[in-house]
PDB file of C-alpha atoms in Angstrom:
ATOM      1  CA  UNK A  11      11.132 -10.699  -3.632  1.00  0.00           C
ATOM      2  CA  UNK A  12      11.428 -11.760  -0.046  1.00  0.00           C
ATOM      3  CA  UNK A  13       8.350 -11.435   2.342  1.00  0.00           C
ATOM      4  CA  UNK A  14       9.371 -10.995   6.269  1.00  0.00           C
ATOM      5  CA  UNK A  15       6.411 -11.904   8.664  1.00  0.00           C
ATOM      6  CA  UNK A  16       6.523 -10.813  12.384  1.00  0.00           C
ATOM      7  CA  UNK A  17       4.013 -13.167  14.556  1.00  0.00           C
ATOM      8  CA  UNK A  18       3.153 -11.707  18.153  1.00  0.00           C
ATOM      9  CA  UNK A  19       2.797 -14.260  21.006  1.00  0.00           C
ATOM     10  CA  UNK A  20       0.865 -14.011  23.717  1.00  0.00           C
ATOM     11  CA  UNK A  21       3.514 -13.864  26.481  1.00  0.00           C
ATOM     12  CA  UNK A  22       5.147 -10.883  24.293  1.00  0.00           C
ATOM     13  CA  UNK A  23       7.747 -12.790  22.033  1.00  0.00           C
ATOM     14  CA  UNK A  24       8.049 -11.897  18.770  1.00  0.00           C
ATOM     15  CA  UNK A  25       8.753 -15.188  16.020  1.00  0.00           C
ATOM     16  CA  UNK A  26      10.359 -13.405  12.581  1.00  0.00           C
ATOM     17  CA  UNK A  27      10.359 -15.630   9.225  1.00  0.00           C
ATOM     18  CA  UNK A  28      10.371 -15.017   5.576  1.00  0.00           C
ATOM     19  CA  UNK A  29       9.409 -16.384   2.325  1.00  0.00           C
ATOM     20  CA  UNK A  30       9.954 -15.692  -1.279  1.00  0.00           C
ATOM     21  CA  UNK A  31       6.993 -14.463  -2.950  1.00  0.00           C
ATOM     22  CA  UNK A  32       6.838 -14.646  -6.923  1.00  0.00           C
ATOM     23  CA  UNK A  33       5.137 -10.791  -8.195  1.00  0.00           C
ATOM     24  CA  UNK A  34       3.044 -11.928 -10.674  1.00  0.00           C
ATOM     25  CA  UNK A  35       0.125  -9.519 -12.455  1.00  0.00           C
ATOM     26  CA  UNK A  36      -2.225 -11.119 -10.411  1.00  0.00           C
ATOM     27  CA  UNK A  37      -0.335 -10.608  -7.221  1.00  0.00           C
ATOM     28  CA  UNK A  38       0.781  -6.993  -7.603  1.00  0.00           C
ATOM     29  CA  UNK A  39      -3.102  -6.322  -8.574  1.00  0.00           C
ATOM     30  CA  UNK A  40      -4.717  -8.377  -5.700  1.00  0.00           C
ATOM     31  CA  UNK A  41      -2.146  -5.825  -3.459  1.00  0.00           C
ATOM     32  CA  UNK A  42      -3.258  -2.915  -4.987  1.00  0.00           C
ATOM     33  CA  UNK A  43      -6.741  -3.713  -4.553  1.00  0.00           C
ATOM     34  CA  UNK A  44      -6.400  -4.422  -0.971  1.00  0.00           C
ATOM     35  CA  UNK A  45      -5.002  -0.670  -0.951  1.00  0.00           C
ATOM     36  CA  UNK A  46      -7.525   0.617  -2.726  1.00  0.00           C
ATOM     37  CA  UNK A  47      -9.914  -0.434  -0.044  1.00  0.00           C
ATOM     38  CA  UNK A  48      -7.700   1.055   2.315  1.00  0.00           C
ATOM     39  CA  UNK A  49      -7.523   4.383   1.331  1.00  0.00           C
ATOM     40  CA  UNK A  50     -11.225   4.606   0.304  1.00  0.00           C
ATOM     41  CA  UNK A  51     -12.074   5.932   3.385  1.00  0.00           C
ATOM     42  CA  UNK A  52     -10.308   8.959   2.961  1.00  0.00           C
ATOM     43  CA  UNK A  53     -11.527   9.920  -0.341  1.00  0.00           C
ATOM     44  CA  UNK A  54     -15.272  10.133   0.671  1.00  0.00           C
ATOM     45  CA  UNK A  55     -16.471  13.628   1.094  1.00  0.00           C
ATOM     46  CA  UNK A  56     -16.964  13.766   5.222  1.00  0.00           C
ATOM     47  CA  UNK A  57     -13.235  12.633   5.838  1.00  0.00           C
ATOM     48  CA  UNK A  58     -11.510  13.885   2.766  1.00  0.00           C
ATOM     49  CA  UNK A  59     -12.840  17.822   3.617  1.00  0.00           C
ATOM     50  CA  UNK A  60     -11.415  17.098   7.141  1.00  0.00           C
ATOM     51  CA  UNK A  61      -7.712  16.443   5.163  1.00  0.00           C
ATOM     52  CA  UNK A  62      -5.364  19.430   4.958  1.00  0.00           C
ATOM     53  CA  UNK A  63      -4.626  20.394   1.257  1.00  0.00           C
ATOM     54  CA  UNK A  64      -1.210  18.584   1.694  1.00  0.00           C
ATOM     55  CA  UNK A  65      -3.056  15.502   2.884  1.00  0.00           C
ATOM     56  CA  UNK A  66      -5.048  15.180   0.051  1.00  0.00           C
ATOM     57  CA  UNK A  67      -2.203  16.424  -2.376  1.00  0.00           C
ATOM     58  CA  UNK A  68      -0.476  12.964  -0.918  1.00  0.00           C
ATOM     59  CA  UNK A  69      -3.153  10.715  -1.083  1.00  0.00           C
ATOM     60  CA  UNK A  70      -4.413  11.648  -4.995  1.00  0.00           C
ATOM     61  CA  UNK A  71      -0.737  11.559  -5.562  1.00  0.00           C
ATOM     62  CA  UNK A  72      -0.570   7.929  -3.786  1.00  0.00           C
ATOM     63  CA  UNK A  73      -4.038   6.537  -5.200  1.00  0.00           C
ATOM     64  CA  UNK A  74      -2.314   7.649  -8.939  1.00  0.00           C
ATOM     65  CA  UNK A  75       0.502   5.412  -8.193  1.00  0.00           C
ATOM     66  CA  UNK A  76      -1.735   2.383  -7.590  1.00  0.00           C
ATOM     67  CA  UNK A  77      -3.438   3.294 -10.810  1.00  0.00           C
ATOM     68  CA  UNK A  78      -0.430   3.188 -12.719  1.00  0.00           C
ATOM     69  CA  UNK A  79       1.505   0.217 -10.785  1.00  0.00           C
ATOM     70  CA  UNK A  80       0.367  -2.607 -13.739  1.00  0.00           C
ATOM     71  CA  UNK A  81       2.120  -0.407 -16.278  1.00  0.00           C
ATOM     72  CA  UNK A  82       5.363  -1.187 -14.920  1.00  0.00           C
ATOM     73  CA  UNK A  83       7.896  -3.414 -15.684  1.00  0.00           C
ATOM     74  CA  UNK A  84       9.508  -4.158 -11.877  1.00  0.00           C
ATOM     75  CA  UNK A  85       6.856  -5.820 -10.719  1.00  0.00           C
ATOM     76  CA  UNK A  86       8.947  -6.632  -7.361  1.00  0.00           C
ATOM     77  CA  UNK A  87       9.690  -3.011  -6.956  1.00  0.00           C
ATOM     78  CA  UNK A  88       5.985  -1.922  -7.888  1.00  0.00           C
ATOM     79  CA  UNK A  89       4.706  -4.055  -4.918  1.00  0.00           C
ATOM     80  CA  UNK A  90       7.098  -2.552  -2.720  1.00  0.00           C
ATOM     81  CA  UNK A  91       6.359   0.635  -3.741  1.00  0.00           C
ATOM     82  CA  UNK A  92       2.323   0.036  -2.709  1.00  0.00           C
ATOM     83  CA  UNK A  93       3.505  -0.625   0.776  1.00  0.00           C
ATOM     84  CA  UNK A  94       6.225   2.342   1.501  1.00  0.00           C
ATOM     85  CA  UNK A  95       4.506   5.313  -0.425  1.00  0.00           C
ATOM     86  CA  UNK A  96       1.197   4.757   1.765  1.00  0.00           C
ATOM     87  CA  UNK A  97       1.305   8.467   3.188  1.00  0.00           C
ATOM     88  CA  UNK A  98       2.495   7.746   7.283  1.00  0.00           C
ATOM     89  CA  UNK A  99      -1.035   9.175   8.808  1.00  0.00           C
ATOM     90  CA  UNK A 100      -2.497   6.305   6.540  1.00  0.00           C
ATOM     91  CA  UNK A 101      -1.675   4.026   8.819  1.00  0.00           C
TER      92      UNK A 101
END
């Protein structure tokens, strides 16, 4: 899987580069855990109650997707889904 990285310099220029990443079970689990941690703050009682019903449903579905990732055969697509399926309001 090709990973694209953009580096922003203080002068405002952007340098883009890319590299190949082999998505193994360990890589997938590490990415999944990072996104669990990223979304944990939304699942605490005081934050959860501030979300709309639609947002709660989106977060519940997203976190279930994270739980189910290691069962998938296509590791590259599973890795990409972690990033692509994160609810926009959660970024």
